[in-house]
């Protein structure tokens, strides 16, 4: 089947924006480190490397488990709360 592309037949276009418009990884990393610090864990940026791309919950849970801390869903919520607080000051316009 040889079909040419036509915008008239396109219903949607999906873009993977993470890393295209802004690199959010350092910011979410900073937020995750701050979150775990509230639980007494002194995580390092490289601790998260094995969990990049595994999803946001696994990202923080994997490091928590590495430090023998049981993951709690509120950790993910807190990570995003911190992320949203640091985002305006860190993002370049």
Short mmCIF file of C-alpha atoms in Angstrom, two decimals:
data_model
loop_
_atom_site.label_atom_id
_atom_site.label_comp_id
_atom_site.label_asym_id
_atom_site.label_seq_id
_atom_site.Cartn_x
_atom_site.Cartn_y
_atom_site.Cartn_z
CA UNK A 1 0.00 0.00 0.00
CA UNK A 2 1.63 3.22 -1.16
CA UNK A 3 -0.11 6.21 0.36
CA UNK A 4 1.16 9.78 0.47
CA UNK A 5 0.87 11.98 3.55
CA UNK A 6 -1.87 14.60 3.71
CA UNK A 7 -2.47 17.14 6.49
CA UNK A 8 -6.15 17.11 5.54
CA UNK A 9 -6.40 13.49 6.71
CA UNK A 10 -4.46 14.07 9.94
CA UNK A 11 -6.53 14.13 13.13
CA UNK A 12 -3.68 14.59 15.60
CA UNK A 13 0.05 15.01 15.91
CA UNK A 14 1.86 13.78 19.01
CA UNK A 15 5.14 15.34 20.08
CA UNK A 16 7.51 13.95 22.69
CA UNK A 17 8.34 17.30 24.27
CA UNK A 18 10.50 16.16 27.16
CA UNK A 19 14.00 17.19 26.24
CA UNK A 20 12.90 18.96 23.08
CA UNK A 21 11.69 22.28 24.46
CA UNK A 22 13.35 21.97 27.83
CA UNK A 23 15.45 19.37 29.60
CA UNK A 24 13.38 18.64 32.70
CA UNK A 25 15.55 15.78 33.95
CA UNK A 26 17.89 17.93 36.10
CA UNK A 27 14.88 19.68 37.66
CA UNK A 28 12.98 16.51 38.52
CA UNK A 29 16.25 15.08 39.81
CA UNK A 30 16.69 18.07 42.12
CA UNK A 31 13.08 17.71 43.31
CA UNK A 32 13.50 13.98 43.96
CA UNK A 33 16.71 14.58 45.92
CA UNK A 34 14.96 17.24 48.02
CA UNK A 35 12.01 14.91 48.64
CA UNK A 36 14.21 12.05 49.80
CA UNK A 37 16.21 14.45 51.99
CA UNK A 38 12.96 15.10 53.89
CA UNK A 39 12.98 11.36 54.69
CA UNK A 40 16.59 11.45 55.88
CA UNK A 41 18.11 10.13 52.63
CA UNK A 42 21.14 11.90 51.15
CA UNK A 43 20.63 10.75 47.55
CA UNK A 44 23.05 11.71 44.79
CA UNK A 45 22.06 12.67 41.22
CA UNK A 46 23.69 9.54 39.80
CA UNK A 47 21.55 7.31 42.07
CA UNK A 48 18.64 8.02 39.71
CA UNK A 49 20.45 7.02 36.49
CA UNK A 50 19.19 3.40 36.45
CA UNK A 51 15.60 4.66 36.73
CA UNK A 52 15.57 7.34 34.00
CA UNK A 53 12.76 6.49 31.61
CA UNK A 54 11.16 3.98 33.98
CA UNK A 55 8.31 6.31 34.96
CA UNK A 56 8.05 8.93 37.66
CA UNK A 57 7.00 6.58 40.45
CA UNK A 58 9.79 4.08 39.74
CA UNK A 59 12.24 6.97 39.41
CA UNK A 60 11.89 7.99 43.04
CA UNK A 61 10.85 4.58 44.42
CA UNK A 62 13.93 2.87 42.99
CA UNK A 63 16.27 5.22 44.81
CA UNK A 64 14.20 5.09 48.01
CA UNK A 65 14.42 1.29 47.96
CA UNK A 66 18.16 1.45 47.27
CA UNK A 67 18.49 3.32 50.56
CA UNK A 68 16.13 0.82 52.26
CA UNK A 69 13.30 3.33 52.53
CA UNK A 70 9.81 2.01 51.79
CA UNK A 71 8.24 4.04 48.99
CA UNK A 72 5.05 5.91 49.87
CA UNK A 73 2.78 7.47 47.20
CA UNK A 74 3.02 10.84 48.93
CA UNK A 75 6.74 10.88 48.01
CA UNK A 76 5.81 11.20 44.35
CA UNK A 77 3.28 13.94 45.15
CA UNK A 78 5.87 15.81 47.19
CA UNK A 79 8.46 15.45 44.41
CA UNK A 80 6.09 17.18 41.98
CA UNK A 81 5.18 19.84 44.53
CA UNK A 82 8.87 20.70 44.89
CA UNK A 83 9.35 20.47 41.11
CA UNK A 84 6.55 22.98 40.46
CA UNK A 85 8.03 25.33 43.07
CA UNK A 86 11.53 25.32 41.57
CA UNK A 87 10.41 25.32 37.93
CA UNK A 88 9.76 29.07 37.53
CA UNK A 89 13.15 30.06 38.95
CA UNK A 90 15.10 27.45 36.98
CA UNK A 91 13.52 27.59 33.53
CA UNK A 92 14.98 30.01 31.02
CA UNK A 93 12.55 32.13 29.05
#
